[in-house]
mmCIF file of C-alpha atoms and ligand atoms in Angstrom:
data_model
loop_
_atom_site.group_PDB
_atom_site.id
_atom_site.type_symbol
_atom_site.label_atom_id
_atom_site.label_comp_id
_atom_site.label_asym_id
_atom_site.label_seq_id
_atom_site.Cartn_x
_atom_site.Cartn_y
_atom_site.Cartn_z
ATOM 1 C CA MET A 1 118.722 160.874 -89.063
ATOM 2 C CA SER A 2 120.919 157.485 -87.858
ATOM 3 C CA THR A 3 122.074 155.142 -90.503
ATOM 4 C CA ILE A 4 121.437 151.660 -89.716
ATOM 5 C CA ILE A 5 122.862 148.631 -91.170
ATOM 6 C CA LEU A 6 121.782 144.849 -90.629
ATOM 7 C CA GLY A 7 124.941 142.797 -91.431
ATOM 8 C CA ILE A 8 124.549 138.987 -92.000
ATOM 9 C CA GLU A 9 127.369 136.353 -91.905
ATOM 10 C CA SER A 10 126.973 132.824 -92.921
ATOM 11 C CA SER A 11 130.150 131.968 -94.824
ATOM 12 C CA CYS A 12 131.252 128.721 -93.027
ATOM 13 C CA ASP A 13 129.839 127.212 -89.613
ATOM 14 C CA ASP A 14 128.825 130.563 -87.594
ATOM 15 C CA THR A 15 125.316 132.055 -88.528
ATOM 16 C CA SER A 16 125.436 135.808 -87.165
ATOM 17 C CA ALA A 17 123.586 138.993 -87.522
ATOM 18 C CA SER A 18 124.673 142.574 -86.332
ATOM 19 C CA ILE A 19 122.973 145.931 -86.147
ATOM 20 C CA LEU A 20 125.264 148.913 -86.705
ATOM 21 C CA VAL A 21 123.964 152.227 -85.840
ATOM 22 C CA ASP A 22 126.099 155.062 -87.334
ATOM 23 C CA GLY A 23 129.273 152.917 -87.274
ATOM 24 C CA VAL A 24 128.619 151.615 -83.873
ATOM 25 C CA VAL A 25 128.057 147.772 -83.228
ATOM 26 C CA MET A 26 124.816 147.713 -81.154
ATOM 27 C CA SER A 27 124.288 143.888 -81.558
ATOM 28 C CA ASN A 28 126.429 140.843 -82.780
ATOM 29 C CA VAL A 29 124.555 137.671 -82.399
ATOM 30 C CA ILE A 30 126.559 134.427 -83.324
ATOM 31 C CA ALA A 31 125.207 130.920 -83.427
ATOM 32 C CA SER A 32 128.054 128.542 -83.534
ATOM 33 C CA GLN A 33 127.207 125.288 -84.977
ATOM 34 C CA LYS A 34 128.309 122.235 -82.511
ATOM 35 C CA VAL A 35 127.273 119.565 -85.102
ATOM 36 C CA HIS A 36 130.611 119.595 -86.754
ATOM 37 C CA GLU A 37 132.420 118.472 -83.673
ATOM 38 C CA ALA A 38 131.785 114.951 -83.962
ATOM 39 C CA TYR A 39 133.375 114.962 -87.320
ATOM 40 C CA GLY A 40 136.525 116.750 -86.680
ATOM 41 C CA GLY A 41 135.755 119.642 -89.345
ATOM 42 C CA VAL A 42 132.949 121.545 -90.920
ATOM 43 C CA VAL A 43 130.308 119.230 -93.035
ATOM 44 C CA PRO A 44 129.180 121.515 -95.699
ATOM 45 C CA GLU A 45 125.617 120.368 -96.012
ATOM 46 C CA LEU A 46 125.072 120.082 -92.431
ATOM 47 C CA ALA A 47 126.418 123.659 -92.099
ATOM 48 C CA SER A 48 123.864 125.007 -94.741
ATOM 49 C CA ARG A 49 121.005 122.977 -92.752
ATOM 50 C CA ALA A 50 121.931 124.847 -89.540
ATOM 51 C CA HIS A 51 122.307 128.239 -91.264
ATOM 52 C CA GLN A 52 118.546 127.806 -92.575
ATOM 53 C CA GLN A 53 117.451 126.868 -88.997
ATOM 54 C CA ASN A 54 119.645 129.683 -87.223
ATOM 55 C CA ILE A 55 119.166 132.568 -89.503
ATOM 56 C CA VAL A 56 115.568 133.864 -88.544
ATOM 57 C CA PRO A 57 116.030 133.671 -84.833
ATOM 58 C CA VAL A 58 119.563 134.890 -85.015
ATOM 59 C CA VAL A 59 118.444 138.278 -87.030
ATOM 60 C CA ASP A 60 115.405 138.663 -84.694
ATOM 61 C CA GLN A 61 117.610 138.608 -81.668
ATOM 62 C CA ALA A 62 120.090 141.132 -83.186
ATOM 63 C CA ILE A 63 117.355 143.590 -83.723
ATOM 64 C CA LYS A 64 115.685 143.052 -80.360
ATOM 65 C CA GLN A 65 119.146 143.470 -78.779
ATOM 66 C CA ALA A 66 120.007 146.629 -80.542
ATOM 67 C CA GLY A 67 116.593 147.996 -79.394
ATOM 68 C CA ILE A 68 115.720 149.386 -83.192
ATOM 69 C CA ASN A 69 112.706 148.334 -85.253
ATOM 70 C CA ALA A 70 113.353 146.325 -88.315
ATOM 71 C CA ASN A 71 111.508 149.200 -90.458
ATOM 72 C CA ASP A 72 114.332 151.559 -89.534
ATOM 73 C CA ILE A 73 117.154 149.437 -91.377
ATOM 74 C CA ASN A 74 118.668 151.416 -94.158
ATOM 75 C CA ALA A 75 120.716 148.765 -95.821
ATOM 76 C CA VAL A 76 121.503 144.963 -95.493
ATOM 77 C CA ALA A 77 125.043 144.010 -95.883
ATOM 78 C CA PHE A 78 125.920 140.366 -96.379
ATOM 79 C CA THR A 79 129.008 138.281 -96.914
ATOM 80 C CA ARG A 80 129.163 137.117 -100.484
ATOM 81 C CA GLY A 81 132.186 135.040 -100.338
ATOM 82 C CA PRO A 82 134.602 133.473 -99.927
ATOM 83 C CA GLY A 83 133.015 130.611 -97.979
ATOM 84 C CA LEU A 84 131.172 127.291 -98.460
ATOM 85 C CA MET A 85 128.515 127.868 -101.368
ATOM 86 C CA GLY A 86 125.550 126.129 -99.350
ATOM 87 C CA SER A 87 126.482 128.397 -96.344
ATOM 88 C CA LEU A 88 126.705 131.442 -98.350
ATOM 89 C CA LEU A 89 123.491 130.820 -100.298
ATOM 90 C CA VAL A 90 121.609 130.870 -96.916
ATOM 91 C CA GLY A 91 122.825 134.571 -96.035
ATOM 92 C CA VAL A 92 122.560 135.638 -99.481
ATOM 93 C CA SER A 93 119.159 134.632 -99.711
ATOM 94 C CA PHE A 94 117.842 135.969 -96.405
ATOM 95 C CA ALA A 95 119.635 139.210 -97.327
ATOM 96 C CA LYS A 96 117.579 139.260 -100.616
ATOM 97 C CA GLY A 97 114.373 138.513 -98.995
ATOM 98 C CA PHE A 98 114.965 141.051 -96.208
ATOM 99 C CA ALA A 99 115.796 143.790 -98.787
ATOM 100 C CA MET A 100 112.854 143.232 -100.968
ATOM 101 C CA ALA A 101 110.574 143.013 -98.011
ATOM 102 C CA HIS A 102 111.563 146.454 -96.456
ATOM 103 C CA LYS A 103 112.594 148.085 -99.921
ATOM 104 C CA ILE A 104 115.925 148.918 -98.803
ATOM 105 C CA PRO A 105 119.491 148.433 -100.799
ATOM 106 C CA MET A 106 121.982 145.598 -100.179
ATOM 107 C CA VAL A 107 125.628 145.785 -100.136
ATOM 108 C CA GLU A 108 127.763 142.901 -100.733
ATOM 109 C CA VAL A 109 131.024 142.199 -98.338
ATOM 110 C CA ASN A 110 134.152 140.284 -98.776
ATOM 111 C CA HIS A 111 134.586 138.198 -95.799
ATOM 112 C CA LEU A 112 138.439 138.817 -95.933
ATOM 113 C CA GLN A 113 137.937 142.558 -96.288
ATOM 114 C CA ALA A 114 135.229 142.279 -93.241
ATOM 115 C CA HIS A 115 137.879 140.439 -91.021
ATOM 116 C CA ILE A 116 140.440 143.352 -91.630
ATOM 117 C CA LEU A 117 137.921 146.082 -90.941
ATOM 118 C CA ALA A 118 136.960 144.367 -87.632
ATOM 119 C CA ASN A 119 139.733 146.588 -86.517
ATOM 120 C CA PHE A 120 137.267 149.480 -86.922
ATOM 121 C CA ILE A 121 134.752 147.908 -84.804
ATOM 122 C CA LYS A 122 133.123 150.536 -82.286
ATOM 123 C CA GLU A 123 130.929 149.512 -79.387
ATOM 124 C CA PRO A 124 128.818 151.412 -77.155
ATOM 125 C CA GLY A 125 130.756 152.764 -73.985
ATOM 126 C CA VAL A 126 133.783 150.758 -74.986
ATOM 127 C CA GLU A 127 137.040 153.119 -75.710
ATOM 128 C CA SER A 128 138.705 151.536 -78.930
ATOM 129 C CA LYS A 129 141.896 152.491 -80.955
ATOM 130 C CA HIS A 130 141.894 152.283 -84.474
ATOM 131 C CA PRO A 131 144.536 152.134 -87.309
ATOM 132 C CA THR A 132 144.989 155.126 -89.951
ATOM 133 C CA PHE A 133 145.506 154.367 -93.434
ATOM 134 C CA PRO A 134 147.773 153.072 -94.965
ATOM 135 C CA PHE A 135 148.331 149.926 -92.437
ATOM 136 C CA LEU A 136 149.342 146.435 -92.824
ATOM 137 C CA THR A 137 147.216 143.549 -91.750
ATOM 138 C CA LEU A 138 148.326 139.932 -91.340
ATOM 139 C CA LEU A 139 144.727 138.077 -91.749
ATOM 140 C CA VAL A 140 144.907 134.477 -90.577
ATOM 141 C CA SER A 141 142.028 132.207 -90.421
ATOM 142 C CA GLY A 142 140.906 128.930 -91.073
ATOM 143 C CA GLY A 143 140.980 129.171 -94.628
ATOM 144 C CA ASN A 144 143.333 132.134 -95.593
ATOM 145 C CA SER A 145 146.521 133.592 -94.316
ATOM 146 C CA GLN A 146 147.639 136.743 -96.273
ATOM 147 C CA LEU A 147 149.249 139.863 -95.916
ATOM 148 C CA VAL A 148 147.333 142.835 -96.895
ATOM 149 C CA VAL A 149 148.096 146.544 -97.220
ATOM 150 C CA VAL A 150 144.834 148.344 -96.384
ATOM 151 C CA HIS A 151 145.041 151.803 -98.419
ATOM 152 C CA ASP A 152 141.379 152.835 -97.497
ATOM 153 C CA TYR A 153 137.948 151.049 -96.233
ATOM 154 C CA LEU A 154 137.508 149.998 -99.634
ATOM 155 C CA LYS A 155 141.001 149.708 -101.249
ATOM 156 C CA MET A 156 143.075 146.979 -100.131
ATOM 157 C CA GLU A 157 146.359 145.292 -101.651
ATOM 158 C CA MET A 158 147.333 141.853 -100.906
ATOM 159 C CA ILE A 159 151.113 141.330 -100.935
ATOM 160 C CA GLY A 160 151.486 137.595 -99.825
ATOM 161 C CA GLN A 161 149.229 134.689 -99.470
ATOM 162 C CA THR A 162 149.539 130.899 -98.525
ATOM 163 C CA ILE A 163 150.383 128.765 -101.426
ATOM 164 C CA ASP A 164 148.609 125.815 -100.038
ATOM 165 C CA ASP A 165 146.949 125.472 -96.301
ATOM 166 C CA ALA A 166 146.198 128.356 -93.916
ATOM 167 C CA ALA A 167 147.500 128.678 -90.619
ATOM 168 C CA GLY A 168 144.199 127.992 -88.907
ATOM 169 C CA GLU A 169 144.127 124.665 -91.118
ATOM 170 C CA ALA A 170 147.522 123.761 -90.062
ATOM 171 C CA PHE A 171 146.113 124.121 -86.442
ATOM 172 C CA ASP A 172 143.121 122.191 -86.812
ATOM 173 C CA LYS A 173 144.530 119.438 -89.209
ATOM 174 C CA CYS A 174 147.501 118.763 -86.598
ATOM 175 C CA ALA A 175 145.035 118.884 -83.534
ATOM 176 C CA LYS A 176 142.978 115.967 -85.349
ATOM 177 C CA VAL A 177 146.107 113.996 -85.723
ATOM 178 C CA MET A 178 146.572 114.222 -81.941
ATOM 179 C CA GLY A 179 142.942 113.538 -81.355
ATOM 180 C CA LEU A 180 141.984 116.995 -80.175
ATOM 181 C CA PRO A 181 138.479 118.484 -80.783
ATOM 182 C CA TYR A 182 137.438 120.738 -83.755
ATOM 183 C CA PRO A 183 138.432 123.652 -83.937
ATOM 184 C CA GLY A 184 141.716 122.387 -82.832
ATOM 185 C CA GLY A 185 143.375 126.043 -82.919
ATOM 186 C CA PRO A 186 142.021 127.245 -79.338
ATOM 187 C CA VAL A 187 142.482 123.893 -77.851
ATOM 188 C CA ILE A 188 146.199 123.852 -78.990
ATOM 189 C CA ASP A 189 146.580 127.481 -77.534
ATOM 190 C CA LYS A 190 145.026 126.380 -74.074
ATOM 191 C CA LEU A 191 147.178 123.225 -73.861
ATOM 192 C CA ALA A 192 150.531 125.014 -75.337
ATOM 193 C CA LYS A 193 150.363 127.401 -71.922
ATOM 194 C CA GLU A 194 151.463 124.225 -70.004
ATOM 195 C CA GLY A 195 153.902 122.925 -72.675
ATOM 196 C CA THR A 196 157.682 123.819 -73.545
ATOM 197 C CA PRO A 197 158.402 124.159 -77.261
ATOM 198 C CA ARG A 198 160.939 121.461 -77.292
ATOM 199 C CA PHE A 199 160.015 119.706 -80.607
ATOM 200 C CA GLN A 200 161.465 120.785 -84.193
ATOM 201 C CA PHE A 201 159.238 121.057 -87.516
ATOM 202 C CA ASN A 202 160.003 121.999 -90.792
ATOM 203 C CA LYS A 203 159.444 125.674 -91.664
ATOM 204 C CA PRO A 204 159.051 126.770 -95.407
ATOM 205 C CA THR A 205 161.965 128.287 -97.051
ATOM 206 C CA ILE A 206 159.889 130.086 -99.888
ATOM 207 C CA PRO A 207 161.074 133.155 -101.035
ATOM 208 C CA GLY A 208 158.878 136.697 -101.083
ATOM 209 C CA LEU A 209 155.928 137.287 -98.868
ATOM 210 C CA ASP A 210 153.939 134.149 -99.478
ATOM 211 C CA TYR A 211 153.219 131.279 -96.768
ATOM 212 C CA SER A 212 153.097 127.727 -96.963
ATOM 213 C CA PHE A 213 151.829 125.375 -94.054
ATOM 214 C CA SER A 214 151.591 122.280 -95.949
ATOM 215 C CA GLY A 215 155.289 121.114 -95.197
ATOM 216 C CA LEU A 216 154.822 121.827 -91.307
ATOM 217 C CA LYS A 217 151.509 119.566 -91.571
ATOM 218 C CA THR A 218 153.260 116.674 -93.057
ATOM 219 C CA SER A 219 156.721 117.005 -90.892
ATOM 220 C CA PHE A 220 154.335 117.002 -87.720
ATOM 221 C CA LEU A 221 152.501 113.963 -89.116
ATOM 222 C CA TYR A 222 155.811 111.787 -89.850
ATOM 223 C CA PHE A 223 157.217 112.992 -86.472
ATOM 224 C CA LEU A 224 154.267 111.637 -84.532
ATOM 225 C CA ARG A 225 154.182 108.553 -86.660
ATOM 226 C CA ASP A 226 157.822 107.815 -86.021
ATOM 227 C CA GLN A 227 157.495 108.449 -82.236
ATOM 228 C CA LEU A 228 154.470 106.455 -81.926
ATOM 229 C CA ALA A 229 156.184 103.548 -83.400
ATOM 230 C CA LEU A 230 158.863 103.586 -80.397
ATOM 231 C CA ASN A 231 156.231 104.635 -77.768
ATOM 232 C CA PRO A 232 152.751 104.262 -78.363
ATOM 233 C CA ASN A 233 151.686 106.663 -75.396
ATOM 234 C CA PHE A 234 153.864 109.340 -77.128
ATOM 235 C CA ILE A 235 151.023 111.987 -77.831
ATOM 236 C CA GLU A 236 149.311 111.235 -74.442
ATOM 237 C CA GLU A 237 152.597 111.976 -72.291
ATOM 238 C CA ASN A 238 153.846 115.025 -74.451
ATOM 239 C CA LYS A 239 150.695 116.631 -75.503
ATOM 240 C CA CYS A 240 151.200 119.910 -74.042
ATOM 241 C CA ASP A 241 154.682 120.093 -75.499
ATOM 242 C CA LEU A 242 153.827 119.202 -78.745
ATOM 243 C CA CYS A 243 151.016 121.894 -78.676
ATOM 244 C CA ALA A 244 153.464 124.293 -77.612
ATOM 245 C CA SER A 245 156.100 123.337 -80.214
ATOM 246 C CA LEU A 246 153.531 123.575 -83.090
ATOM 247 C CA GLN A 247 152.258 126.645 -82.176
ATOM 248 C CA ASP A 248 155.757 128.191 -81.537
ATOM 249 C CA THR A 249 156.479 126.940 -85.220
ATOM 250 C CA VAL A 250 153.547 128.515 -86.728
ATOM 251 C CA VAL A 251 153.682 131.799 -85.074
ATOM 252 C CA ASP A 252 157.350 132.111 -85.989
ATOM 253 C CA ILE A 253 156.127 131.373 -89.708
ATOM 254 C CA LEU A 254 153.629 134.091 -89.544
ATOM 255 C CA MET A 255 155.953 136.409 -87.736
ATOM 256 C CA ASN A 256 158.855 135.914 -90.006
ATOM 257 C CA LYS A 257 156.902 137.208 -93.202
ATOM 258 C CA LEU A 258 154.985 139.963 -91.318
ATOM 259 C CA LYS A 259 158.391 141.569 -90.272
ATOM 260 C CA LYS A 260 159.459 141.047 -93.718
ATOM 261 C CA ALA A 261 156.372 143.033 -95.079
ATOM 262 C CA ALA A 262 156.710 145.719 -92.391
ATOM 263 C CA LYS A 263 160.275 146.236 -93.329
ATOM 264 C CA LEU A 264 159.564 146.365 -97.378
ATOM 265 C CA THR A 265 156.692 148.700 -97.229
ATOM 266 C CA GLY A 266 157.981 150.805 -94.330
ATOM 267 C CA ILE A 267 154.390 150.583 -92.679
ATOM 268 C CA LYS A 268 154.372 150.738 -88.694
ATOM 269 C CA GLN A 269 150.940 150.365 -88.226
ATOM 270 C CA ILE A 270 149.998 146.724 -88.021
ATOM 271 C CA ALA A 271 146.819 144.816 -87.442
ATOM 272 C CA ILE A 272 145.869 141.349 -87.056
ATOM 273 C CA GLY A 273 142.659 139.719 -87.986
ATOM 274 C CA GLY A 274 140.958 136.312 -88.548
ATOM 275 C CA GLY A 275 140.197 133.261 -86.298
ATOM 276 C CA VAL A 276 144.173 132.861 -85.573
ATOM 277 C CA SER A 277 144.370 136.164 -84.303
ATOM 278 C CA ALA A 278 142.908 135.204 -81.255
ATOM 279 C CA ASN A 279 146.146 132.949 -80.579
ATOM 280 C CA SER A 280 147.768 134.089 -77.406
ATOM 281 C CA ALA A 281 151.078 133.479 -78.590
ATOM 282 C CA LEU A 282 150.675 135.330 -81.841
ATOM 283 C CA GLN A 283 149.424 138.349 -79.967
ATOM 284 C CA ALA A 284 152.238 137.958 -77.577
ATOM 285 C CA ALA A 285 154.628 137.886 -80.560
ATOM 286 C CA VAL A 286 153.112 140.948 -82.378
ATOM 287 C CA ARG A 287 153.249 143.107 -79.189
ATOM 288 C CA LYS A 288 156.820 142.123 -78.573
ATOM 289 C CA GLU A 289 157.902 143.045 -81.983
ATOM 290 C CA ALA A 290 156.011 146.186 -81.855
ATOM 291 C CA GLN A 291 158.015 147.292 -78.813
ATOM 292 C CA LYS A 292 161.128 146.633 -80.492
ATOM 293 C CA ARG A 293 160.382 148.081 -83.950
ATOM 294 C CA GLY A 294 158.247 151.026 -82.836
ATOM 295 C CA TRP A 295 154.845 149.435 -84.269
ATOM 296 C CA ASP A 296 151.561 150.464 -83.578
ATOM 297 C CA VAL A 297 149.434 147.207 -82.900
ATOM 298 C CA PHE A 298 145.615 146.672 -83.625
ATOM 299 C CA ILE A 299 143.985 143.480 -82.379
ATOM 300 C CA PRO A 300 140.359 142.648 -82.665
ATOM 301 C CA ARG A 301 138.673 141.682 -79.278
ATOM 302 C CA ILE A 302 137.958 137.874 -79.571
ATOM 303 C CA GLY A 303 134.141 137.974 -80.453
ATOM 304 C CA PHE A 304 135.287 139.937 -83.397
ATOM 305 C CA SER A 305 138.301 138.277 -84.484
ATOM 306 C CA ILE A 306 136.070 135.024 -85.218
ATOM 307 C CA ASP A 307 133.544 134.879 -87.945
ATOM 308 C CA ASN A 308 130.830 137.684 -87.010
ATOM 309 C CA ALA A 309 128.511 139.867 -88.677
ATOM 310 C CA GLY A 310 129.752 143.135 -86.699
ATOM 311 C CA MET A 311 132.432 143.121 -88.895
ATOM 312 C CA VAL A 312 130.247 142.872 -91.951
ATOM 313 C CA ALA A 313 128.170 145.325 -91.048
ATOM 314 C CA VAL A 314 131.006 147.740 -90.673
ATOM 315 C CA ALA A 315 132.263 146.874 -93.953
ATOM 316 C CA GLY A 316 128.799 147.426 -95.404
ATOM 317 C CA TYR A 317 128.498 150.723 -93.854
ATOM 318 C CA TYR A 318 131.488 152.049 -95.747
ATOM 319 C CA LYS A 319 130.132 150.632 -99.148
ATOM 320 C CA TYR A 320 126.778 151.910 -98.291
ATOM 321 C CA LEU A 321 128.105 155.453 -97.659
ATOM 322 C CA ALA A 322 130.116 155.213 -101.083
ATOM 323 C CA LYS A 323 126.537 153.794 -102.343
ATOM 324 C CA GLU A 324 127.977 150.815 -103.843
ATOM 325 C CA TYR A 325 124.811 149.054 -103.693
ATOM 326 C CA ILE A 326 124.427 145.351 -105.504
ATOM 327 C CA GLY A 327 121.195 144.118 -107.382
ATOM 328 C CA LEU A 328 118.871 141.185 -106.219
ATOM 329 C CA ASP A 329 120.733 138.950 -108.988
ATOM 330 C CA ALA A 330 124.028 138.933 -106.916
ATOM 331 C CA ALA A 331 125.293 135.289 -106.442
ATOM 332 C CA PRO A 332 127.835 133.928 -103.708
ATOM 333 C CA PHE A 333 131.357 133.571 -104.459
ATOM 334 C CA VAL A 334 133.027 130.546 -103.215
ATOM 335 C CA ARG A 335 136.514 131.912 -103.956
ATOM 336 C CA THR A 336 137.219 135.484 -103.912
ATOM 337 C CA VAL A 337 140.588 137.617 -103.380
ATOM 338 C CA ILE A 338 141.176 140.692 -101.687
HETATM 339 O O1 LIG B 401 138.032 133.341 -88.856
HETATM 340 P P1 LIG B 401 137.496 132.065 -88.626
HETATM 341 O O2 LIG B 401 136.587 132.170 -87.185
HETATM 342 O O3 LIG B 401 136.820 131.238 -89.904
HETATM 343 C C1 LIG B 401 137.268 131.437 -90.943
HETATM 344 O O4 LIG B 401 137.100 132.150 -91.671
HETATM 345 O O5 LIG B 401 138.215 130.371 -91.309
HETATM 346 O O6 LIG B 401 138.937 130.966 -88.050
HETATM 347 C C2 LIG B 401 138.856 130.137 -87.790
HETATM 348 C C3 LIG B 401 140.045 129.329 -87.401
HETATM 349 C C4 LIG B 401 140.175 127.914 -86.977
HETATM 350 O O7 LIG B 401 141.124 127.193 -87.738
HETATM 351 C C5 LIG B 401 140.383 127.760 -85.427
HETATM 352 O O8 LIG B 401 141.181 126.614 -85.213
HETATM 353 C C6 LIG B 401 141.259 129.268 -85.466
HETATM 354 O O9 LIG B 401 140.810 130.173 -86.271
HETATM 355 N N1 LIG B 401 141.549 129.627 -84.102
HETATM 356 C C7 LIG B 401 142.733 129.622 -83.275
HETATM 357 C C8 LIG B 401 142.408 130.254 -82.062
HETATM 358 N N2 LIG B 401 140.987 130.508 -82.017
HETATM 359 C C9 LIG B 401 140.477 130.223 -83.357
HETATM 360 N N3 LIG B 401 143.947 129.278 -83.779
HETATM 361 C C10 LIG B 401 144.630 129.453 -82.957
HETATM 362 N N4 LIG B 401 144.597 129.916 -81.619
HETATM 363 C C11 LIG B 401 143.545 130.322 -81.270
HETATM 364 N N5 LIG B 401 143.172 130.798 -79.983
#
């Protein structure tokens, strides 16, 4: 008999549901919320309202696309945190209702661990390569920048993290300063392809394996302020070069500590995950380094690097196999660590 997991993701501004059959993602429906674009960032109250509207049709579609019956589902895996409280509550409440109605167990999933386990996603008819344990992951998203040693599906060790902003946040905030739409990361990635990285910005000098991006953000802001005082059209005239320079700096900061972590741990299986792992320059840098250092590299395909329920279902599947269920009194966690 097959093991079927329903995955639910609602930690930020994407409502997503996925059906996983025996470890294979049969559907991964994502409803992205456009409502935040006008505000240049996610508005928590609007996000939770949109999740409430989206959750039922998204789950319905995921079940239909997978060609299964809701009564065949063995467990519900849901993102418990970290994320926005109002957004998480919608997914958590839905999971409880579904589990009660179908008399099936629930498994909680840590959103950050799910981003890492996205590297184990299997799709029907798609050949995919997966890491073996232990492997090292650079987890980079809108809210997190971490280096994690993955010992097992359910055993992860964080060895470095940002002490202030995340890499995605740096992209998004600098994009906002340039008048680019939200989320800024993909826009910067696109514009950078037409530019040259000829501007210099501050890079952090903190020791160890931790990251910091707030200094870069301030340096970028002050640089623009000074240039705009001399030429009010500076941003417009140099947009692509500004994007290329910013991206180059972020990638350099990320790669620096990743290389250090690989050296310190001696691990040569390197995975990346989270929304920023979709960045073309970061992917190119990791692949280039892999050739030089003999790394084996793992990068989730785009639909599984952003927030999605496929990764939640995969993470939930391993917890379900380990019988790590959670009760109906489970409450969301706004902040959790790996
Ligand atoms: O993982 P994710 O979808 O949500 C969080 O859990 O945060 O990541 C969203 C972040 C945003 O900051 C977005 O700008 C960034 O990922 N992002 C990118 C790219 N695609 C998404 N950043 C740089 N280059 C990209 N191509």
